[in-house]
Amino acid sequence: MRILGIDPGIAIVGFGFIDKVGHKITPVQYGCIQTEAHTPDEERLLHVYEAMVQLIEKYKPDTVAFEKLFFNRNVTNAMSVSQARGVLILAAKQKGLPIAEYTPMQVKQAIVGYGKAEKKQVQEMTRMFLKLQAIPKPDDVADALAVAICHAHSYTLNSKINEVLKS
């Protein structure tokens, strides 16, 4: 199964494609989509959408996992990031892909085993899971890979639960 993990944003969208075969998880491709500051939002959103469509067409994921958005104070930023998230979901749904969402706490729990883990711990465990030489940069890329790994673990767990319920 190929999973696309996404850390949504308007300035930087982190993405990470991983393959899960049995219990083995391997990185396929990862990086970020960046947009220029001081560019109208509609142009930035179009760029994010078009870039994601190209990535989906090239790497052909079976499913997409998003990090759920969490905002404290900056409402303006929340609106822009929410719009970017919307065009990312649109790109995935237009290709018929199922979507899953995970809170930052769920991702931390899946990667580190502790829902309040520090960001550096999550990044290091992500690096170790994928046997990477270095932690992917910027942070959005490492976050996207962590979301993909979280989905891989959740998918396996849910499959086992469904098998038990069927028997």
XYZ file of C-alpha atoms in Angstrom, residues 72-156:
85
model
C -4.296 28.919 18.794
C -4.609 32.584 17.951
C -3.782 33.598 14.368
C -7.179 33.571 12.624
C -5.816 35.035 9.372
C -3.247 32.254 9.077
C -5.903 29.690 10.024
C -8.094 30.772 7.125
C -5.286 30.553 4.554
C -4.095 27.173 5.797
C -7.688 25.890 5.855
C -8.138 26.972 2.252
C -4.907 25.200 1.293
C -6.107 22.090 3.101
C -9.330 22.313 1.096
C -7.570 22.326 -2.273
C -5.345 19.443 -1.126
C -8.412 17.401 -0.155
C -10.012 18.311 -3.494
C -6.931 17.059 -5.382
C -7.067 13.734 -3.515
C -10.837 13.252 -3.813
C -10.822 14.066 -7.539
C -8.461 11.100 -7.924
C -10.832 8.917 -5.882
C -8.461 8.525 -2.937
C -9.664 7.732 0.580
C -8.646 10.279 3.199
C -7.743 9.870 6.863
C -7.006 12.585 9.412
C -4.914 12.483 12.564
C -4.427 15.021 15.310
C -0.881 15.970 16.283
C -1.395 14.001 19.516
C -2.400 10.861 17.572
C 0.677 11.187 15.358
C 2.956 11.587 18.374
C 1.338 8.571 20.046
C 1.831 6.432 16.925
C 5.435 7.489 16.332
C 6.868 7.922 19.840
C 4.312 6.143 22.011
C 3.561 9.309 23.964
C 0.958 11.855 22.827
C 2.784 14.818 24.327
C 6.202 13.996 22.874
C 8.489 16.810 21.778
C 8.709 17.645 18.079
C 12.402 16.599 17.986
C 11.511 13.156 19.362
C 8.917 12.645 16.632
C 11.363 13.774 13.960
C 14.116 11.457 15.195
C 11.762 8.461 15.427
C 10.482 9.227 11.915
C 14.078 9.255 10.674
C 14.721 5.934 12.403
C 11.493 4.269 11.153
C 12.402 5.155 7.575
C 16.157 4.507 7.994
C 17.017 7.993 6.717
C 20.474 9.531 7.090
C 19.070 12.813 8.400
C 15.808 14.300 9.609
C 13.982 15.674 6.542
C 13.830 19.456 6.323
C 11.912 21.670 6.571
C 9.968 20.418 9.583
C 6.789 20.214 7.486
C 8.329 17.345 5.485
C 9.211 15.352 8.602
C 5.691 16.015 9.915
C 4.125 14.729 6.675
C 6.187 11.529 6.844
C 5.165 11.070 10.485
C 1.500 11.391 9.469
C 2.009 8.754 6.765
C 3.655 6.391 9.274
C 0.830 7.029 11.737
C -1.667 6.030 9.061
C 0.321 2.897 8.225
C 0.191 1.848 11.895
C -3.496 2.780 12.237
C -4.420 0.962 9.046
C -2.705 -2.210 10.279
